[in-house]
């Protein structure tokens, strides 16, 4: 399945979310339309690691799903292009190596979605110590949630689908 097809499936499935009575009003659960249908801007594509995110941001401009599981948020493209090193890492520091990463989203519990700039894998960083754009990978938890961004989107769709269908046995991303 292409990233565009996966995003389209997420959009279709979200309409079922509003049929569920949670006992409280739902927030705005949206998948933003792609802002640059004719090609992504140079300010984005020239940044290290963005090659792995091109298929995502060609399909949509991020999403906000506060009412799905514990919440999923993928930043708009303009916010991915301008990282804030005071609150977002660009490096995971570990025992023997450093991994350059690009943050592109988060969960409702404060974990961050980042893409490994070299391999393209999507990593989940639990809330942890960070200073000057360096996430402490020894003290914090780093989990690879998908080998590629398209695989990550498919996992996200399965999370949306399982949550809306009330599947309590599903293994969620976070």
PDB file of C-alpha atoms in Angstrom, residues 65-173:
ATOM      1  CA  UNK A  65      -5.657  12.567  16.473  1.00  0.00           C
ATOM      2  CA  UNK A  66      -6.143  13.525  20.140  1.00  0.00           C
ATOM      3  CA  UNK A  67      -8.968  11.034  20.697  1.00  0.00           C
ATOM      4  CA  UNK A  68      -7.355   7.947  19.159  1.00  0.00           C
ATOM      5  CA  UNK A  69      -5.790   5.775  21.877  1.00  0.00           C
ATOM      6  CA  UNK A  70      -3.540   8.151  23.841  1.00  0.00           C
ATOM      7  CA  UNK A  71      -3.212  10.628  20.958  1.00  0.00           C
ATOM      8  CA  UNK A  72      -1.097  10.799  17.804  1.00  0.00           C
ATOM      9  CA  UNK A  73       0.293  13.989  16.315  1.00  0.00           C
ATOM     10  CA  UNK A  74       2.380  14.408  13.151  1.00  0.00           C
ATOM     11  CA  UNK A  75       3.693  17.938  12.737  1.00  0.00           C
ATOM     12  CA  UNK A  76       2.907  20.099   9.715  1.00  0.00           C
ATOM     13  CA  UNK A  77       5.749  20.192   7.207  1.00  0.00           C
ATOM     14  CA  UNK A  78       6.737  23.768   8.072  1.00  0.00           C
ATOM     15  CA  UNK A  79       7.358  22.722  11.701  1.00  0.00           C
ATOM     16  CA  UNK A  80       9.455  19.718  10.657  1.00  0.00           C
ATOM     17  CA  UNK A  81      11.669  22.009   8.593  1.00  0.00           C
ATOM     18  CA  UNK A  82      12.451  24.199  11.624  1.00  0.00           C
ATOM     19  CA  UNK A  83      13.547  22.124  14.614  1.00  0.00           C
ATOM     20  CA  UNK A  84      13.661  23.683  18.094  1.00  0.00           C
ATOM     21  CA  UNK A  85      16.754  22.178  19.752  1.00  0.00           C
ATOM     22  CA  UNK A  86      15.621  23.416  23.171  1.00  0.00           C
ATOM     23  CA  UNK A  87      12.692  20.997  23.147  1.00  0.00           C
ATOM     24  CA  UNK A  88      13.404  18.565  20.287  1.00  0.00           C
ATOM     25  CA  UNK A  89      16.403  16.333  19.685  1.00  0.00           C
ATOM     26  CA  UNK A  90      18.468  16.220  16.529  1.00  0.00           C
ATOM     27  CA  UNK A  91      20.787  13.587  18.018  1.00  0.00           C
ATOM     28  CA  UNK A  92      20.376  10.467  20.139  1.00  0.00           C
ATOM     29  CA  UNK A  93      23.478   9.982  22.266  1.00  0.00           C
ATOM     30  CA  UNK A  94      24.184   6.377  23.206  1.00  0.00           C
ATOM     31  CA  UNK A  95      26.958   4.241  24.653  1.00  0.00           C
ATOM     32  CA  UNK A  96      29.085   3.978  21.551  1.00  0.00           C
ATOM     33  CA  UNK A  97      27.405   5.963  18.829  1.00  0.00           C
ATOM     34  CA  UNK A  98      25.292   8.965  18.065  1.00  0.00           C
ATOM     35  CA  UNK A  99      22.291   8.825  15.778  1.00  0.00           C
ATOM     36  CA  UNK A 100      21.192  11.898  13.858  1.00  0.00           C
ATOM     37  CA  UNK A 101      17.396  12.171  13.904  1.00  0.00           C
ATOM     38  CA  UNK A 102      14.634  14.447  12.672  1.00  0.00           C
ATOM     39  CA  UNK A 103      11.529  14.818  14.890  1.00  0.00           C
ATOM     40  CA  UNK A 104       8.199  14.776  13.063  1.00  0.00           C
ATOM     41  CA  UNK A 105       5.546  13.936  15.632  1.00  0.00           C
ATOM     42  CA  UNK A 106       4.530  12.927  19.117  1.00  0.00           C
ATOM     43  CA  UNK A 107       2.051  10.988  21.185  1.00  0.00           C
ATOM     44  CA  UNK A 108      -0.318  12.205  23.864  1.00  0.00           C
ATOM     45  CA  UNK A 109       1.983  10.834  26.558  1.00  0.00           C
ATOM     46  CA  UNK A 110       4.901  13.025  25.457  1.00  0.00           C
ATOM     47  CA  UNK A 111       6.869  10.479  23.448  1.00  0.00           C
ATOM     48  CA  UNK A 112       8.400  11.715  20.198  1.00  0.00           C
ATOM     49  CA  UNK A 113       8.380  10.211  16.717  1.00  0.00           C
ATOM     50  CA  UNK A 114      11.722  10.760  14.978  1.00  0.00           C
ATOM     51  CA  UNK A 115      13.204   9.428  11.772  1.00  0.00           C
ATOM     52  CA  UNK A 116      16.755   8.091  11.781  1.00  0.00           C
ATOM     53  CA  UNK A 117      18.437  10.351   9.207  1.00  0.00           C
ATOM     54  CA  UNK A 118      20.758   7.603   7.986  1.00  0.00           C
ATOM     55  CA  UNK A 119      18.523   4.507   7.877  1.00  0.00           C
ATOM     56  CA  UNK A 120      15.020   5.967   7.559  1.00  0.00           C
ATOM     57  CA  UNK A 121      13.657   3.950  10.488  1.00  0.00           C
ATOM     58  CA  UNK A 122      10.971   5.533  12.667  1.00  0.00           C
ATOM     59  CA  UNK A 123      11.931   5.632  16.337  1.00  0.00           C
ATOM     60  CA  UNK A 124       9.808   6.386  19.389  1.00  0.00           C
ATOM     61  CA  UNK A 125      11.605   8.309  22.135  1.00  0.00           C
ATOM     62  CA  UNK A 126       9.980   8.130  25.548  1.00  0.00           C
ATOM     63  CA  UNK A 127      10.021  11.308  27.624  1.00  0.00           C
ATOM     64  CA  UNK A 128      13.571  11.580  28.891  1.00  0.00           C
ATOM     65  CA  UNK A 129      16.599  13.730  29.491  1.00  0.00           C
ATOM     66  CA  UNK A 130      17.521  16.042  26.660  1.00  0.00           C
ATOM     67  CA  UNK A 131      19.888  18.977  26.473  1.00  0.00           C
ATOM     68  CA  UNK A 132      20.873  21.149  23.527  1.00  0.00           C
ATOM     69  CA  UNK A 133      19.169  18.902  20.999  1.00  0.00           C
ATOM     70  CA  UNK A 134      20.798  15.733  22.374  1.00  0.00           C
ATOM     71  CA  UNK A 135      18.475  13.014  23.699  1.00  0.00           C
ATOM     72  CA  UNK A 136      20.114  10.736  26.275  1.00  0.00           C
ATOM     73  CA  UNK A 137      19.594   7.315  24.707  1.00  0.00           C
ATOM     74  CA  UNK A 138      21.172   5.579  27.700  1.00  0.00           C
ATOM     75  CA  UNK A 139      18.686   6.917  30.255  1.00  0.00           C
ATOM     76  CA  UNK A 140      15.700   7.316  27.941  1.00  0.00           C
ATOM     77  CA  UNK A 141      13.893   4.572  26.069  1.00  0.00           C
ATOM     78  CA  UNK A 142      14.401   4.373  22.291  1.00  0.00           C
ATOM     79  CA  UNK A 143      12.146   1.958  20.392  1.00  0.00           C
ATOM     80  CA  UNK A 144      12.170   1.294  16.657  1.00  0.00           C
ATOM     81  CA  UNK A 145       8.491   1.219  15.703  1.00  0.00           C
ATOM     82  CA  UNK A 146       8.938   0.777  11.942  1.00  0.00           C
ATOM     83  CA  UNK A 147      11.779   0.199   9.493  1.00  0.00           C
ATOM     84  CA  UNK A 148      10.372   2.825   7.098  1.00  0.00           C
ATOM     85  CA  UNK A 149       7.937   5.736   7.139  1.00  0.00           C
ATOM     86  CA  UNK A 150       5.410   3.874   4.913  1.00  0.00           C
ATOM     87  CA  UNK A 151       5.480   0.958   7.392  1.00  0.00           C
ATOM     88  CA  UNK A 152       4.975   3.447  10.236  1.00  0.00           C
ATOM     89  CA  UNK A 153       1.892   4.858   8.482  1.00  0.00           C
ATOM     90  CA  UNK A 154       0.497   1.343   8.077  1.00  0.00           C
ATOM     91  CA  UNK A 155       1.024   0.728  11.816  1.00  0.00           C
ATOM     92  CA  UNK A 156      -0.686   4.016  12.564  1.00  0.00           C
ATOM     93  CA  UNK A 157      -3.656   2.968  10.417  1.00  0.00           C
ATOM     94  CA  UNK A 158      -3.859  -0.349  12.305  1.00  0.00           C
ATOM     95  CA  UNK A 159      -3.867   1.602  15.580  1.00  0.00           C
ATOM     96  CA  UNK A 160      -6.689   3.866  14.358  1.00  0.00           C
ATOM     97  CA  UNK A 161      -8.661   0.886  13.038  1.00  0.00           C
ATOM     98  CA  UNK A 162      -8.177  -1.186  16.198  1.00  0.00           C
ATOM     99  CA  UNK A 163      -9.036   1.675  18.543  1.00  0.00           C
ATOM    100  CA  UNK A 164     -12.244   2.555  16.704  1.00  0.00           C
ATOM    101  CA  UNK A 165     -13.243  -1.122  16.531  1.00  0.00           C
ATOM    102  CA  UNK A 166     -12.575  -1.578  20.267  1.00  0.00           C
ATOM    103  CA  UNK A 167      -9.814  -4.168  19.830  1.00  0.00           C
ATOM    104  CA  UNK A 168      -8.308  -4.418  23.320  1.00  0.00           C
ATOM    105  CA  UNK A 169      -5.804  -7.078  22.214  1.00  0.00           C
ATOM    106  CA  UNK A 170      -4.077  -4.815  19.690  1.00  0.00           C
ATOM    107  CA  UNK A 171      -0.444  -3.867  20.355  1.00  0.00           C
ATOM    108  CA  UNK A 172      -0.419  -0.077  19.929  1.00  0.00           C
ATOM    109  CA  UNK A 173       2.621   1.942  18.876  1.00  0.00           C
TER     110      UNK A 173
END
